[in-house]
Coordinates of C-alpha atoms in Angstrom, one line a residue:
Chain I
X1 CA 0.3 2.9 -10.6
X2 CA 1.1 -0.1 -12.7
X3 CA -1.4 -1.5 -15.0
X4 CA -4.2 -0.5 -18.2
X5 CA -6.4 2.2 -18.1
X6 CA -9.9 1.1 -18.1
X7 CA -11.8 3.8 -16.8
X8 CA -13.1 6.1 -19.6
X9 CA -12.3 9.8 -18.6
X10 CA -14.7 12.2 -19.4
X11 CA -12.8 15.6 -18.0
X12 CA -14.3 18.8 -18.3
X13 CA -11.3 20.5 -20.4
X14 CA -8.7 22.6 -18.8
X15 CA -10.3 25.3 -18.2
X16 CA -11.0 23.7 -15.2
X17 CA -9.2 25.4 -12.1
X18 CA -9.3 25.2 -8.2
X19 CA -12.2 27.3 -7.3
X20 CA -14.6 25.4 -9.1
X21 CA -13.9 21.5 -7.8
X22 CA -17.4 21.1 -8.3
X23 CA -17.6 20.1 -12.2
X24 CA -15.5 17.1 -11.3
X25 CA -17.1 14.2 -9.3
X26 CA -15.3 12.2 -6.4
X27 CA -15.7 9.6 -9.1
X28 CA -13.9 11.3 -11.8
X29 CA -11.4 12.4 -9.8
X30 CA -10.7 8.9 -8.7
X31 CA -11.6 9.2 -5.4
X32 CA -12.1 5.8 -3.6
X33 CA -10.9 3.1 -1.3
X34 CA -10.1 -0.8 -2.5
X35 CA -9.7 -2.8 0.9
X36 CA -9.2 -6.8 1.9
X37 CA -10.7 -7.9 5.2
X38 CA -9.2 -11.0 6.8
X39 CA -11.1 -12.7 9.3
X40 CA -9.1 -14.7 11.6
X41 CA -11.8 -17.4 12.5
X42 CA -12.9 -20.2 10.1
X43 CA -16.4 -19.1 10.1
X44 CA -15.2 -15.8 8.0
X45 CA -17.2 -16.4 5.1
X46 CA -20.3 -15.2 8.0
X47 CA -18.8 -13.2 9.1
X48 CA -17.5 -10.9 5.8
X49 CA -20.7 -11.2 4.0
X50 CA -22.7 -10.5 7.2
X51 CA -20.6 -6.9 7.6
X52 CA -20.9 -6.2 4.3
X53 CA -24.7 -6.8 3.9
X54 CA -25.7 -5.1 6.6
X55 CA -23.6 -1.9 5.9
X56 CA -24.9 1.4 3.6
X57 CA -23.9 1.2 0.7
X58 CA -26.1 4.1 -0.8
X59 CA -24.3 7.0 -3.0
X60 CA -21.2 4.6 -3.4
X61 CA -20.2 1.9 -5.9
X62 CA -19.1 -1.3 -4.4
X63 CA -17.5 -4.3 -6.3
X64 CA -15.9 -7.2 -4.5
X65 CA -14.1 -10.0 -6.0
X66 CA -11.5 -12.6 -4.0
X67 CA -9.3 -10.4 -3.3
X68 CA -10.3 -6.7 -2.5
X69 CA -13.2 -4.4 -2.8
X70 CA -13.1 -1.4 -4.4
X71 CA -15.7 1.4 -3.4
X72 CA -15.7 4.4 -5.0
X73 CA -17.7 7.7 -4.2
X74 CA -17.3 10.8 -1.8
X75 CA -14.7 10.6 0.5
X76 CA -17.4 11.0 3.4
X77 CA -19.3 8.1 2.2
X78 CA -16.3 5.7 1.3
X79 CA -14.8 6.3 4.8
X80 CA -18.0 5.9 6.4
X81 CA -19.1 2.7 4.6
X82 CA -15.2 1.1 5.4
X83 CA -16.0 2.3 9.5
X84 CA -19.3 0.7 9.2
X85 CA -18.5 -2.6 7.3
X86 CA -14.7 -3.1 9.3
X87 CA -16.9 -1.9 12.8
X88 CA -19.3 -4.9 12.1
X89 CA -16.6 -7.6 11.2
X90 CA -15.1 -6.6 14.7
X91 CA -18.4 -6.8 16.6
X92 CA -17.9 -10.7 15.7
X93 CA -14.9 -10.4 18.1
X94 CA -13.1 -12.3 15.5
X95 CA -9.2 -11.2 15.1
X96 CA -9.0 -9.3 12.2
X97 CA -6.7 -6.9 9.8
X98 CA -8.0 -5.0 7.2
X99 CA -5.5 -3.8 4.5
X100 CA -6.8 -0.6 3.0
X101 CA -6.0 1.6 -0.1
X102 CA -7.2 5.0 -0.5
X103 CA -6.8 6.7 -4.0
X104 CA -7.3 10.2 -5.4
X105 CA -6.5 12.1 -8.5
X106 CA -6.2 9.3 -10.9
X107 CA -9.1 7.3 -11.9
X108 CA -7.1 5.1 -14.2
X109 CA -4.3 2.3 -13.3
X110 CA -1.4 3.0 -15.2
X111 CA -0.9 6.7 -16.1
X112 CA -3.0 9.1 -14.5
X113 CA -5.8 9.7 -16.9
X114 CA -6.3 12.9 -16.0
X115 CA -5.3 15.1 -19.0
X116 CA -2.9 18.0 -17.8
X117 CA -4.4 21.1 -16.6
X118 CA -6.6 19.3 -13.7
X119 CA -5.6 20.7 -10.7
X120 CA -4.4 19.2 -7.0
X121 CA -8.1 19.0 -5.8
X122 CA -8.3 18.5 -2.3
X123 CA -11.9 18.6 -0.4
X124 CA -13.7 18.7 3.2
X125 CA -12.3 16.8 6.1
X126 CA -14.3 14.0 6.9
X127 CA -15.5 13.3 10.4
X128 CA -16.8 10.0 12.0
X129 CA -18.6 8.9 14.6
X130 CA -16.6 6.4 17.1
X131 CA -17.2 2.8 17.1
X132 CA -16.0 1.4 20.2
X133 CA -13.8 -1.1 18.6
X134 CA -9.9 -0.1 19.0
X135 CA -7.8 -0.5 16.0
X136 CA -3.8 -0.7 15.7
X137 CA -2.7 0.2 12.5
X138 CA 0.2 0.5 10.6
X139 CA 0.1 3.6 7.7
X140 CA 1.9 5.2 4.8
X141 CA 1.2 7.9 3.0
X142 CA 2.6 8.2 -0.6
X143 CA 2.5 11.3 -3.1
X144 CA 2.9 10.0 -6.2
X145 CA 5.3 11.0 -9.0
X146 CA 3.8 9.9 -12.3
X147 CA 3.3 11.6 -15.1
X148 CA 0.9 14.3 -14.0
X149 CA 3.1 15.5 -11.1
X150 CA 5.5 17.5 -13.9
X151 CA 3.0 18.2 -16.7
X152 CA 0.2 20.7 -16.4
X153 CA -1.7 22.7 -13.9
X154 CA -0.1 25.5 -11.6
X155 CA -0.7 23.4 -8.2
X156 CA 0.5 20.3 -9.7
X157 CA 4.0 21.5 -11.1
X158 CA 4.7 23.6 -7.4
X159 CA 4.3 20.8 -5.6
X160 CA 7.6 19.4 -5.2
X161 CA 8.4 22.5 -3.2
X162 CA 5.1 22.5 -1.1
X163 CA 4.3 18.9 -0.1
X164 CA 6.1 18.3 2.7
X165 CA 4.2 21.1 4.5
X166 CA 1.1 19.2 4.7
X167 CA 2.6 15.8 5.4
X168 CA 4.5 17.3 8.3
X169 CA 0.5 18.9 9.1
X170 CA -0.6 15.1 9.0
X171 CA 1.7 14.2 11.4
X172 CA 1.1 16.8 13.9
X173 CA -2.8 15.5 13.2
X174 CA -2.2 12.5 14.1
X175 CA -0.4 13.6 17.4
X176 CA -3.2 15.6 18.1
X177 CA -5.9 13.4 17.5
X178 CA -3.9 11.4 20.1
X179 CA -3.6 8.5 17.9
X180 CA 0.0 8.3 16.7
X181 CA 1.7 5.6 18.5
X182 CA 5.2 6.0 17.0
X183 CA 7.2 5.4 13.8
X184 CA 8.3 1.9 12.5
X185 CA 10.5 1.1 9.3
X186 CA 8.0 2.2 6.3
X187 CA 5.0 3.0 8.3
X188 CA 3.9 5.0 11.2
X189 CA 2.1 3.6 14.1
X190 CA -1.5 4.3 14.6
X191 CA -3.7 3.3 18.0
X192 CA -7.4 4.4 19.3
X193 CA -10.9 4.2 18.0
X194 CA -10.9 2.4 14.4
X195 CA -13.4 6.1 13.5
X196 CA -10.5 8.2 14.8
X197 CA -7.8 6.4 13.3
X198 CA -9.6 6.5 9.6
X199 CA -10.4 10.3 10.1
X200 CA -6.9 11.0 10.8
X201 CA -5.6 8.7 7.9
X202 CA -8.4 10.5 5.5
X203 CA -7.8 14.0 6.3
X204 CA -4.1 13.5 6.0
X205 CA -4.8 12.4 2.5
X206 CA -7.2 14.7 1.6
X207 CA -4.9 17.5 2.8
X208 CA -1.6 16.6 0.9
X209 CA -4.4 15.9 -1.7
X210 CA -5.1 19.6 -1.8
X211 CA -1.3 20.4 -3.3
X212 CA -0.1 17.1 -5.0
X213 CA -3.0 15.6 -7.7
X214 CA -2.0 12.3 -7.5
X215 CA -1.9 10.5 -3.6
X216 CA -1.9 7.5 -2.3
X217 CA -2.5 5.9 1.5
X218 CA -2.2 2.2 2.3
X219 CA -3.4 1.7 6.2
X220 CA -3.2 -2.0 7.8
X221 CA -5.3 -2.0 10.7
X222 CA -5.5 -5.1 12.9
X223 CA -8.4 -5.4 15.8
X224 CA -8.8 -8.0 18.2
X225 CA -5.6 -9.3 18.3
X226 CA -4.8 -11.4 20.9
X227 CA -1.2 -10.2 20.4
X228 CA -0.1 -13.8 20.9
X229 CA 2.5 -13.2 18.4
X230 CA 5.4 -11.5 19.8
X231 CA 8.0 -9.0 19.4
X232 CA 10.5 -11.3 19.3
X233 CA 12.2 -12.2 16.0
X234 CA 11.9 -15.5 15.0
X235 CA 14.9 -17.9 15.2
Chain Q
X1 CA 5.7 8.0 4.0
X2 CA 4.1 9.7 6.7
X3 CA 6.5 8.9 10.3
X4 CA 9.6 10.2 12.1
X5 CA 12.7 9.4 11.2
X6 CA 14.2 6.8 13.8
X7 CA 17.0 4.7 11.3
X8 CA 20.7 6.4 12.0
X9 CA 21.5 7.4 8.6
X10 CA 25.5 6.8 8.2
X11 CA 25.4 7.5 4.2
X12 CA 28.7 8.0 2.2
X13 CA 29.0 11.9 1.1
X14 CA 28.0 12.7 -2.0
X15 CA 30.7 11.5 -4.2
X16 CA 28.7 8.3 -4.3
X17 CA 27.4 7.7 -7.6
X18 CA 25.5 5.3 -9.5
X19 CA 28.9 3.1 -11.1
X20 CA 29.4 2.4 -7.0
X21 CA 26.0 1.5 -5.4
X22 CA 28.6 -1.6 -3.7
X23 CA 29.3 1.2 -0.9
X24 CA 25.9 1.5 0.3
X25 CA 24.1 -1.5 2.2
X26 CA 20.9 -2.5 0.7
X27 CA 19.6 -1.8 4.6
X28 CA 21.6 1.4 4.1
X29 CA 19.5 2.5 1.4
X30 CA 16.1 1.1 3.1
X31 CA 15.6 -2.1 0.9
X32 CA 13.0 -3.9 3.1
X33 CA 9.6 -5.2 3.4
X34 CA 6.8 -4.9 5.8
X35 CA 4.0 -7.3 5.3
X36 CA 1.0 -8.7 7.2
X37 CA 0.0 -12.6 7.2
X38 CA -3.6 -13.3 7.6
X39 CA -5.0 -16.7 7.9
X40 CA -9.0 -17.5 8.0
X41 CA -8.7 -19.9 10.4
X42 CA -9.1 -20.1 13.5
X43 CA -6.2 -22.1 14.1
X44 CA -4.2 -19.2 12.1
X45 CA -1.7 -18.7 15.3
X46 CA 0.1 -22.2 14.8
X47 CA -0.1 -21.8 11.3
X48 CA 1.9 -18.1 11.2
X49 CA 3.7 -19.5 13.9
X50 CA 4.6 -22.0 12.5
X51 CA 5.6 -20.7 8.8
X52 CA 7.9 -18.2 10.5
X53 CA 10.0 -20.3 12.6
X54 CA 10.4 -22.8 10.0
X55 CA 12.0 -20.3 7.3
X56 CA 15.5 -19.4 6.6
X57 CA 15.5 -15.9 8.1
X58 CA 19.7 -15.8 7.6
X59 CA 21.3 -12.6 6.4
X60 CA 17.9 -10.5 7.2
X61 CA 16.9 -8.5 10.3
X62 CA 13.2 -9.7 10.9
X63 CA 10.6 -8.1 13.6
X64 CA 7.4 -9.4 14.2
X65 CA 4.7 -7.3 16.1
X66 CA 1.2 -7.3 16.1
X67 CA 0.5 -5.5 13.3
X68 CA 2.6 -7.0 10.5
X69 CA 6.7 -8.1 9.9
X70 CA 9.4 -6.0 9.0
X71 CA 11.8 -7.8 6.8
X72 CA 15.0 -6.1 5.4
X73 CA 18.3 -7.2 3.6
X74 CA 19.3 -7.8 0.5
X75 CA 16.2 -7.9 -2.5
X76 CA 16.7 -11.1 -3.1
X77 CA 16.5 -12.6 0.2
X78 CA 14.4 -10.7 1.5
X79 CA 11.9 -12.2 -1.6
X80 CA 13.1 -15.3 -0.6
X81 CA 11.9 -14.9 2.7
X82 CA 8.6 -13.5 2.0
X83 CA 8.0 -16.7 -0.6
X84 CA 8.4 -19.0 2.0
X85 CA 6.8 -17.3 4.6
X86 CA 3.6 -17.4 2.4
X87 CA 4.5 -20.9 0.5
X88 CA 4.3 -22.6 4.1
X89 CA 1.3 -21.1 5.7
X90 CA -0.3 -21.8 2.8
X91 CA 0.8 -25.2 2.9
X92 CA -1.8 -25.8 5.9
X93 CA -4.7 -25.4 3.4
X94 CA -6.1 -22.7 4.9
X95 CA -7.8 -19.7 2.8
X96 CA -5.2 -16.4 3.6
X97 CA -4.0 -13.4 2.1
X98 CA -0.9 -11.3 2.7
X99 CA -0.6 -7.8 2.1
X100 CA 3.1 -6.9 1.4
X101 CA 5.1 -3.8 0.9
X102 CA 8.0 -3.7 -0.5
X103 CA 10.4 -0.3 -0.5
X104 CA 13.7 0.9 -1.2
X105 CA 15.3 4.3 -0.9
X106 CA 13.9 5.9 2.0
X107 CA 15.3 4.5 5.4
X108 CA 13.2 6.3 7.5
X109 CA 9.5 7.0 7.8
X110 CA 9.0 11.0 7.1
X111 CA 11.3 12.8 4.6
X112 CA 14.1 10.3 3.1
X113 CA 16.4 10.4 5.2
X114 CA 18.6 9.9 2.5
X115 CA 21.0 13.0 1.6
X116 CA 20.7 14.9 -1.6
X117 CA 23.7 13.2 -3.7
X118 CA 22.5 9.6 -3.3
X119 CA 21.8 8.6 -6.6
X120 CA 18.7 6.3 -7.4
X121 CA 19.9 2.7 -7.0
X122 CA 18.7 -0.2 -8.7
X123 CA 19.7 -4.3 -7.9
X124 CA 20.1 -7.2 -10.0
X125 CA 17.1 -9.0 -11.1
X126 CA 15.7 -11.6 -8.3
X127 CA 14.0 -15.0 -9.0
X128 CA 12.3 -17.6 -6.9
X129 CA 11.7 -21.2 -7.3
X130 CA 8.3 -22.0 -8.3
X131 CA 5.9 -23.4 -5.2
X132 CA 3.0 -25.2 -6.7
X133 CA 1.2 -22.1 -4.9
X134 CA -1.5 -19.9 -6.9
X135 CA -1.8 -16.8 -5.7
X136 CA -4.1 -14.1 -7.3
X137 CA -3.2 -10.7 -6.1
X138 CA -3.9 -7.1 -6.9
X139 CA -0.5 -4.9 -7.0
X140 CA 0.4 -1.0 -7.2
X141 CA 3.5 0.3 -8.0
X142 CA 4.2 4.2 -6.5
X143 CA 7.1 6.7 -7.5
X144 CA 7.2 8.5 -5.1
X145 CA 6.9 12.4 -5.2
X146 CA 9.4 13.0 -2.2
X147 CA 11.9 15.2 -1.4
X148 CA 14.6 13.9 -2.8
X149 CA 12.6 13.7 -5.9
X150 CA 14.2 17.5 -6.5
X151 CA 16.7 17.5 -4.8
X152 CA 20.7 16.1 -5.7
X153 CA 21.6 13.6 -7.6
X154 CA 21.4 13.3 -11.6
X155 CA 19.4 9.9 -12.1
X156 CA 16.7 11.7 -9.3
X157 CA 16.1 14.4 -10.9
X158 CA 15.9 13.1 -14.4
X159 CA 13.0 11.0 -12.8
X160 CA 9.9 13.0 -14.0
X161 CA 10.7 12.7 -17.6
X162 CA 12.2 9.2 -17.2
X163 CA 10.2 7.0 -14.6
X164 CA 6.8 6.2 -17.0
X165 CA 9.3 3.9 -19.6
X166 CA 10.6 1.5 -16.6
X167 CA 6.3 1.1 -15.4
X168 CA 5.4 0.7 -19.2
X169 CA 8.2 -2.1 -19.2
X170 CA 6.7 -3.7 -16.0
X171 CA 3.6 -4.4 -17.3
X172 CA 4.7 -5.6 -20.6
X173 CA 7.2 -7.9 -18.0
X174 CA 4.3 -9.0 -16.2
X175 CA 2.3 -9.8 -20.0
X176 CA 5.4 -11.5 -20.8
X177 CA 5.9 -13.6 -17.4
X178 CA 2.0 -14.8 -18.0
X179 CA 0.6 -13.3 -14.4
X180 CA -0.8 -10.9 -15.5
X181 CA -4.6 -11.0 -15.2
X182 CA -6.3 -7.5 -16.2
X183 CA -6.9 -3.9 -14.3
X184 CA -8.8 -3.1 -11.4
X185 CA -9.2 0.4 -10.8
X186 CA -5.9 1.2 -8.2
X187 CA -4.1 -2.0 -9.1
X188 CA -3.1 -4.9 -11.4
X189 CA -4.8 -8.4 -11.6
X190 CA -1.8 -10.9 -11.0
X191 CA -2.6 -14.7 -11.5
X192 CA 0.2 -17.6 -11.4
X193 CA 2.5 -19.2 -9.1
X194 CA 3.4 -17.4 -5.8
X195 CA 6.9 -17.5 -6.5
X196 CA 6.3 -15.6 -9.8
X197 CA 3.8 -13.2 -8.5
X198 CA 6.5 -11.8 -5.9
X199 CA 9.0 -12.2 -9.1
X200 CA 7.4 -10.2 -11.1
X201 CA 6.7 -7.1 -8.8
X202 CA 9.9 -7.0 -7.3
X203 CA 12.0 -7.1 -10.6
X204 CA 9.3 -4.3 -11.0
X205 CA 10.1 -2.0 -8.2
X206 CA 13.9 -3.0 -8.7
X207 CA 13.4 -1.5 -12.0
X208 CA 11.6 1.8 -11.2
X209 CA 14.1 1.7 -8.6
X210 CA 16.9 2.4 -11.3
X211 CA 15.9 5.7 -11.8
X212 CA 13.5 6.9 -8.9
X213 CA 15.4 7.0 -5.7
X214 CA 12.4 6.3 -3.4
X215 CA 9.9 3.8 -4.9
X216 CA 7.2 1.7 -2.8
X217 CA 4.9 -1.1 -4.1
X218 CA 2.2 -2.6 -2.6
X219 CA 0.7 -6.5 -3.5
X220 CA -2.1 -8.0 -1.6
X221 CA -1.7 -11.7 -2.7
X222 CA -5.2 -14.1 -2.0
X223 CA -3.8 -17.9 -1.7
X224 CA -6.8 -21.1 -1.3
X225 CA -9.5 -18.6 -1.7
X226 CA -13.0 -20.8 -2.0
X227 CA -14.1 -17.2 -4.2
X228 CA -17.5 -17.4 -2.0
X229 CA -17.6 -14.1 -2.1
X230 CA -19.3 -13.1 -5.4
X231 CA -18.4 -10.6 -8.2
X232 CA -22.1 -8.7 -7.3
X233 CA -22.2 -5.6 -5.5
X234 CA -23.5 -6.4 -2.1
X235 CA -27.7 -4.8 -1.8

């Protein structure tokens, strides 16, 4: 990821292997969402704070500026605070996208700032409950080559040869969960509940997050769309 | 990315090599955007509408569903097109964002779909006419850890070692251009003219591009934002 490090790292040293994920935090670890809501409707400014006051925010850091907010904590919580606050925008039945980033395995910006020798951590799937509120989404799912994925810890170095396996897994997830909707150029096409949809897109990451140190999703979900733009390609 | 493949691949063999890139289409080798335009308005239909039709959408294959628009041609008019997009909605006045992807060496969704052999490809440089638009935007720039990431060609596999230099040379390109605007955790702060913004991070992923095969960036640009929405973490 392009830009300075500014988070201080404070790794336990290398010792530090697989079996005991517990000495590092989700926050060490980097583990977090940054995500812009857009509120189609000129009463937005409402509607934004309203969702994001009346969400918990417990357990979990949450800064927002202009143009994202970043929340970092457990995956559990981060996905459930982004179901809650997106799930109470939406109950506005204001047309909305939300454009969300999910991170783990570098807490820094630039180059990971994990030193070498911390494992591919990967963690518990994450479940949520449903919302009622159907999102379409468009997602990607990105592991990342920088400079940890050649320097360092056993999981990290085999994963060139092994991380395909669980992005082919997150596929066949999503097909299961009954939420893949096809492929387009760059993304894959998700549809259904906006909880089902973020526990797929979550789980997928946390599972190619158990083999590659370093991943990435970006998931655009739009909700309540009156679909008034069509499939045509403008002239 | 997470997907099936659906884009025929219709590659030159293998002798293709880096001196030659003329022999493979930039929409051979996946050069494209997907982005989504979000206005806070609740007049925002004539106002996309509206920026789309009126934009020079020559030389590019453009399709616009309800999630976001794929864009793909040639970098620099497929940054052209993007610019404009965004310059006229945000014409209206209105308070938007866009999040954009930009990607190049990976035509398909799943694994490349590139064969081993295709060398990573950069472009020439791209620049845009300045808009009188200031956009402030928070950017990521991904290597990506993909198949072909071990797989083939020379300039690919000398990636692991090589890619950091061309990321430390786009931030000191965005220091130099003057958008840069500090580190957020998971992205860049950009700051300056729209037209510069999308400058900046697409000579970025050009450069990366030189010597990863598959490279994706993401840029969520904020355009008339009133910043009502406060730096403090919501109770």
């Amino acid at each position: 990821m392009v830009g300075v490090v500014t988070t201080p790292t404070s790794f336990p040293p290398a010792a530090q292997t697989a079996s005991e994920p517990a000495t590092i935090s989700p926050e060490q670890y980097g583990v977090g969402a940054r995500f812009t809501l857009s509120v189609y409707d000129s009463d937005y400014v409402r509607i934004i704070l309203g969702a994001l006051s009346e969400c918990d925010a417990s357990g979990l850091t949450v800064e927002t500026n202009d143009i994202s907010t970043f929340v970092s904590g457990s995956e559990q919580r981060v996905l459930s605070y982004l179901r809650d606050v997106i799930a109470a925008a939406a109950a506005s039945g204001a047309h909305l996208s939300a454009a969300i980033l999910l991170s783990r395995g570098c807490p820094g910006e630039l180059a990971c700032a994990l030193p070498p020798g911390v494992p591919a951590l990967g963690a518990a799937p994450i479940a949520l409950p449903e919302t009622g509120v159907r999102a379409r989404a468009h997602w990607s799912l990105y592991p990342l080559l920088d400079a940890g994925a050649d320097a360092g810890a056993e999981s990290v170095s085999a994963a060139p040869q092994d991380h395909m396996a669980p992005i082919y897994a997150a596929i066949e997830g999503a097909k299961a969960s009954g939420v893949f909707s096809g492929s387009d150029h760059f993304a894959t096409r998700l549809d259904g509940d906006l909880a089902l949809v973020l526990e797929t897109v979550a789980n997928a990451w946390i599972g190619v997050g158990c083999v590659v140190q370093h991943v990435v999703t970006h998931l655009t979900v739009s909700i309540n769309s009156p679909t008034l733009i069509s499939d045509e390609t403008p002239a």
